[in-house]
Amino acid sequence: MDKYIDGFVNSFIGTLNWTWKSIVFDVPWYINYFWGLIILSLLVWGLEIVFPWRKNQSIFRKDFWMDAFYMFFNFFIFSIIISGVYKLLALFFMDIGVSSKSLAIINLTTLPAWLQLIIFFVVLDFVQWFTHTLLHRYAFLWRFHKVHHSVKEMGFAAHLRYHWMENILYKPLKTFAVMILGGFEPEQAYVVHFMAIAIGHLNHANIKLSYGPLKYVFNNPVMHLYHHAYTLPEGKNGVNFGISLSIWDYLFKTNYIPEDGGKIPLGFAGDDAMPKSFWGQLFYGFGSQKNQ
């Protein structure tokens, strides 16, 4: 029991210290999530300002500041809070003999670094695409995912407006993806993770990009806008589920881009009942089904 208590406390304190070191530039720049997120956000926001797709949308769009807070809450505050719990789970699985070595089906250490990155990027993206489809398919998961779809005007910060329960849902599957790819290093994971953040920021930004023929490979702002459309094709519980790659949607026939005008209502039926404040959304999804 002492091992679990020590693991919980040390993980919580360690994550807190790491976050503080990131803020005060006491970690290597290439693994500094805190300032990396800020710089990336400013760059993409600058593109929105200079090349706006929906020109009548304000620079400080609806819920801009709440979404900006969501970025820091989901990326840092909640990560600190939940870190001890993840450590407990890791210790438990180690005690029952489940580890990255026992689950690894591919030894990436035998491959060139560039190929390791590509494989990890593709595998992780598929896992996230699949998880995303589940969030739309099952009502008890959709209740939490509604927070992300309550965005009424798209902008880069909407990327990280999501219910904290999504961290709970995504993390185990993402960790599993890491474990089956034996030998993948944390520094490499940072590169892949930050690439996904950059693409996600762009996908939610108020800019018109489709990447030409590469739209069949990479998700993009035009495609992702219709994922957030208020009106979906009949019989569909969602479209364009891609996170970084669009290829999964084209392969599994969940792609949908009827036009590229960009001026469509966003949200979902009944979204007027969604709490408007961060604190209201923080506990959304746990009430009675008829009210949510």
Coordinates of C-alpha atoms in Angstrom, one line a residue:
M1 CA 0.0 0.0 0.0
D2 CA 2.9 2.4 0.8
K3 CA 4.1 1.9 -2.8
Y4 CA 0.8 3.1 -4.1
I5 CA 0.6 6.1 -1.8
D6 CA 4.1 7.2 -2.5
G7 CA 3.5 6.7 -6.3
F8 CA 0.4 8.9 -6.2
V9 CA 2.0 11.7 -4.2
N10 CA 5.3 11.7 -6.1
S11 CA 3.5 11.7 -9.4
F12 CA 1.3 14.6 -8.4
I13 CA 4.3 16.6 -7.1
G14 CA 6.5 15.7 -10.0
T15 CA 3.9 16.8 -12.6
L16 CA 3.3 20.1 -10.7
N17 CA 7.1 20.7 -10.5
W18 CA 7.5 19.9 -14.2
T19 CA 4.8 22.3 -15.1
W20 CA 6.4 25.1 -13.1
K21 CA 9.8 24.4 -14.6
S22 CA 8.2 24.7 -18.0
I23 CA 6.8 28.1 -17.1
V24 CA 10.1 29.4 -15.9
F25 CA 12.1 27.9 -18.8
D26 CA 13.8 25.3 -16.7
V27 CA 13.3 22.4 -19.1
P28 CA 14.7 21.9 -22.6
W29 CA 12.8 24.0 -25.2
Y30 CA 12.0 21.0 -27.4
I31 CA 9.9 19.4 -24.6
N32 CA 8.4 22.6 -23.2
Y33 CA 4.6 22.1 -23.7
F34 CA 3.7 25.3 -21.8
W35 CA 5.4 27.8 -24.0
G36 CA 5.1 25.6 -27.1
L37 CA 1.3 25.8 -26.8
I38 CA 1.4 29.5 -26.3
I39 CA 3.6 30.2 -29.3
L40 CA 1.7 27.8 -31.5
S41 CA -1.6 29.4 -30.5
L42 CA -0.4 32.9 -31.2
L43 CA 0.9 31.8 -34.6
V44 CA -2.4 30.2 -35.6
W45 CA -4.4 33.1 -34.2
G46 CA -2.2 35.4 -36.3
L47 CA -3.2 33.4 -39.4
E48 CA -6.9 33.8 -38.4
I49 CA -6.4 37.6 -38.1
V50 CA -4.5 38.0 -41.4
F51 CA -6.4 35.4 -43.5
P52 CA -9.9 35.1 -42.0
W53 CA -12.2 32.6 -43.7
R54 CA -15.4 34.0 -42.1
K55 CA -14.6 37.7 -42.4
N56 CA -17.6 38.8 -40.3
Q57 CA -16.4 36.8 -37.3
S58 CA -14.7 38.9 -34.6
I59 CA -11.1 38.4 -33.8
F60 CA -12.2 37.8 -30.2
R61 CA -15.0 35.4 -31.3
K62 CA -17.8 34.1 -29.1
D63 CA -16.3 32.3 -26.0
F64 CA -12.8 33.1 -27.1
W65 CA -11.5 33.6 -23.5
M66 CA -13.3 30.6 -22.1
D67 CA -11.8 28.4 -24.8
A68 CA -8.3 29.9 -24.1
F69 CA -8.8 28.9 -20.4
Y70 CA -9.9 25.4 -21.5
M71 CA -6.5 25.0 -23.2
F72 CA -4.6 25.6 -20.0
F73 CA -7.1 23.7 -17.9
N74 CA -7.1 20.5 -20.0
F75 CA -3.4 20.6 -20.8
F76 CA -1.9 21.5 -17.4
I77 CA -4.3 22.0 -14.5
F78 CA -6.2 18.7 -15.0
S79 CA -3.0 16.9 -16.0
I80 CA -1.6 17.8 -12.6
I81 CA -4.8 16.7 -10.8
I82 CA -5.1 13.4 -12.5
S83 CA -1.4 12.4 -12.7
G84 CA -1.5 10.6 -9.4
V85 CA -4.4 8.4 -10.6
Y86 CA -2.6 7.4 -13.7
K87 CA 0.5 6.5 -11.7
L88 CA -1.7 4.2 -9.5
L89 CA -3.0 2.5 -12.6
A90 CA 0.5 2.0 -14.0
L91 CA 1.7 0.5 -10.7
F92 CA -1.4 -1.8 -10.6
F93 CA -0.7 -3.1 -14.2
M94 CA 2.9 -3.6 -13.4
D95 CA 2.0 -5.7 -10.4
I96 CA -0.2 -8.0 -12.5
G97 CA 2.6 -8.4 -15.1
V98 CA 1.3 -6.0 -17.8
S99 CA 4.0 -3.7 -19.2
S100 CA 5.1 -2.1 -22.4
K101 CA 7.4 -5.1 -23.0
S102 CA 4.7 -7.7 -22.5
L103 CA 2.3 -5.9 -24.9
A104 CA 4.7 -4.7 -27.6
I105 CA 4.1 -6.2 -31.0
I106 CA 6.5 -4.0 -32.9
N107 CA 10.1 -3.2 -31.8
L108 CA 10.6 0.3 -33.1
T109 CA 14.2 0.4 -32.0
T110 CA 15.2 -1.6 -35.0
L111 CA 13.8 1.1 -37.4
P112 CA 15.2 4.5 -38.5
A113 CA 14.0 7.4 -36.3
W114 CA 12.0 9.0 -39.1
L115 CA 10.1 5.7 -39.7
Q116 CA 9.4 5.3 -36.0
L117 CA 7.8 8.8 -35.9
I118 CA 5.6 8.0 -38.9
I119 CA 4.4 4.7 -37.5
F120 CA 3.7 6.1 -34.1
F121 CA 1.9 9.1 -35.7
V122 CA -0.3 6.9 -37.8
V123 CA -1.1 4.3 -35.2
L124 CA -1.9 6.9 -32.5
D125 CA -4.1 8.9 -35.0
F126 CA -6.1 5.8 -35.8
V127 CA -6.7 5.1 -32.1
Q128 CA -7.9 8.6 -31.6
W129 CA -10.1 8.5 -34.7
F130 CA -11.7 5.3 -33.5
T131 CA -12.2 6.7 -30.0
H132 CA -13.8 9.8 -31.5
T133 CA -16.3 7.7 -33.4
L134 CA -17.3 6.1 -30.1
L135 CA -17.9 9.5 -28.5
H136 CA -20.5 10.2 -31.2
R137 CA -22.0 6.7 -31.3
Y138 CA -22.8 6.0 -27.7
A139 CA -25.1 8.3 -25.8
F140 CA -23.3 8.1 -22.4
L141 CA -20.1 9.2 -24.2
W142 CA -21.8 11.8 -26.4
R143 CA -23.1 13.6 -23.3
F144 CA -19.5 14.6 -22.4
H145 CA -18.4 15.2 -26.0
K146 CA -21.3 17.7 -26.3
V147 CA -19.1 20.3 -24.5
H148 CA -16.7 20.3 -27.5
H149 CA -19.6 20.6 -29.9
S150 CA -21.2 23.5 -28.1
V151 CA -18.8 25.8 -30.0
K152 CA -20.9 28.2 -32.0
E153 CA -18.0 30.1 -33.8
M154 CA -14.9 28.2 -34.8
G155 CA -11.4 29.4 -33.8
F156 CA -8.1 27.8 -32.9
A157 CA -8.8 27.7 -29.2
A158 CA -12.0 25.6 -29.7
H159 CA -9.6 22.7 -30.4
L160 CA -9.0 22.2 -26.7
R161 CA -12.5 23.0 -25.4
Y162 CA -13.5 19.6 -24.3
H163 CA -14.9 17.9 -21.1
W164 CA -12.3 16.6 -18.7
M165 CA -13.9 13.2 -19.0
E166 CA -12.5 12.9 -22.5
N167 CA -9.0 12.8 -21.0
I168 CA -10.2 9.8 -19.0
L169 CA -11.6 8.2 -22.2
Y170 CA -8.7 8.9 -24.6
K171 CA -5.7 8.4 -22.3
P172 CA -6.0 4.6 -21.8
L173 CA -6.3 3.9 -25.5
K174 CA -3.5 6.3 -26.4
T175 CA -1.3 4.6 -23.7
F176 CA -2.2 1.2 -25.2
A177 CA -1.0 2.4 -28.6
V178 CA 2.3 3.5 -27.1
M179 CA 2.7 0.2 -25.3
I180 CA 2.2 -2.0 -28.4
L181 CA 5.0 0.0 -30.1
G182 CA 8.0 -1.1 -28.1
G183 CA 11.0 1.2 -27.7
F184 CA 9.3 4.5 -28.5
E185 CA 11.0 7.3 -26.5
P186 CA 9.3 10.2 -24.7
E187 CA 11.2 12.8 -26.8
Q188 CA 9.7 11.2 -29.9
A189 CA 6.3 11.1 -28.4
Y190 CA 6.6 14.8 -27.8
V191 CA 7.3 15.5 -31.5
V192 CA 4.2 13.4 -32.5
H193 CA 2.0 14.9 -29.9
F194 CA 2.9 18.5 -30.8
M195 CA 2.4 17.8 -34.5
A196 CA -1.1 16.7 -33.6
I197 CA -1.7 19.8 -31.6
A198 CA -0.6 22.0 -34.4
I199 CA -2.9 20.2 -36.9
G200 CA -5.8 20.4 -34.4
H201 CA -5.3 24.1 -33.9
L202 CA -5.4 24.6 -37.7
N203 CA -8.4 22.4 -38.1
H204 CA -10.4 24.6 -35.7
A205 CA -9.1 27.9 -37.0
N206 CA -11.0 30.5 -38.9
I207 CA -8.9 30.0 -42.0
K208 CA -9.7 28.2 -45.3
L209 CA -7.2 25.4 -46.0
S210 CA -7.9 22.1 -47.7
Y211 CA -4.3 21.2 -48.8
G212 CA -5.3 20.3 -52.4
P213 CA -4.8 16.6 -53.2
L214 CA -3.4 16.1 -49.6
K215 CA -6.9 16.7 -48.2
Y216 CA -7.3 12.9 -48.7
V217 CA -4.5 12.4 -46.2
F218 CA -4.6 15.3 -43.7
N219 CA -7.5 16.6 -41.9
N220 CA -8.1 20.3 -42.6
P221 CA -10.3 23.3 -41.5
V222 CA -12.8 22.9 -44.3
M223 CA -13.3 19.2 -43.6
H224 CA -13.5 19.7 -39.8
L225 CA -15.9 22.5 -40.0
Y226 CA -18.6 20.1 -41.2
H227 CA -17.8 17.8 -38.3
H228 CA -19.2 20.6 -36.1
A229 CA -22.2 21.3 -38.4
Y230 CA -25.5 21.7 -36.7
T231 CA -27.2 19.8 -39.5
L232 CA -25.8 16.4 -40.3
P233 CA -26.7 14.0 -43.2
E234 CA -29.8 12.0 -42.4
G235 CA -29.0 8.8 -40.4
K236 CA -25.5 10.0 -39.4
N237 CA -24.4 10.5 -35.8
G238 CA -21.3 12.3 -37.0
V239 CA -19.0 12.8 -40.0
N240 CA -15.3 13.7 -40.5
F241 CA -14.0 12.1 -37.3
G242 CA -10.4 12.5 -38.3
I243 CA -8.0 14.1 -35.7
S244 CA -4.8 14.7 -37.8
L245 CA -5.4 12.4 -40.7
S246 CA -8.5 12.4 -43.0
I247 CA -7.6 9.1 -44.6
W248 CA -9.6 7.1 -42.0
D249 CA -12.8 9.0 -43.0
Y250 CA -12.3 8.3 -46.7
L251 CA -11.5 4.7 -46.0
F252 CA -14.5 4.1 -43.7
K253 CA -16.9 6.3 -45.7
T254 CA -17.5 8.9 -42.9
N255 CA -16.3 11.8 -45.0
Y256 CA -18.7 14.6 -45.8
I257 CA -17.9 18.0 -47.4
P258 CA -21.0 19.3 -49.3
E259 CA -19.4 22.7 -50.1
D260 CA -16.7 25.0 -48.8
G261 CA -18.5 28.3 -48.1
G262 CA -17.8 28.1 -44.4
K263 CA -21.0 29.9 -43.3
I264 CA -23.0 27.2 -41.6
P265 CA -24.7 26.9 -38.2
L266 CA -22.6 25.0 -35.7
G267 CA -23.6 23.0 -32.6
F268 CA -26.2 20.3 -32.1
A269 CA -30.0 20.0 -31.5
G270 CA -30.7 21.2 -27.9
D271 CA -27.3 23.0 -27.5
D272 CA -29.1 26.0 -26.0
A273 CA -29.4 23.9 -22.8
M274 CA -25.6 23.7 -22.5
P275 CA -24.3 25.8 -19.6
K276 CA -22.6 28.9 -20.8
S277 CA -19.9 29.0 -18.1
F278 CA -16.8 26.9 -17.7
W279 CA -17.9 25.8 -14.2
G280 CA -21.3 24.7 -15.5
Q281 CA -19.7 22.7 -18.3
L282 CA -17.1 21.2 -15.9
F283 CA -19.9 19.1 -14.3
Y284 CA -22.0 18.7 -17.4
G285 CA -22.9 15.1 -18.4
F286 CA -23.4 13.7 -14.9
G287 CA -27.0 14.8 -14.5
S288 CA -30.2 13.0 -15.6
Q289 CA -30.3 11.8 -19.2
K290 CA -33.6 13.6 -19.9
N291 CA -31.9 17.0 -19.1
Q292 CA -28.8 16.3 -21.2

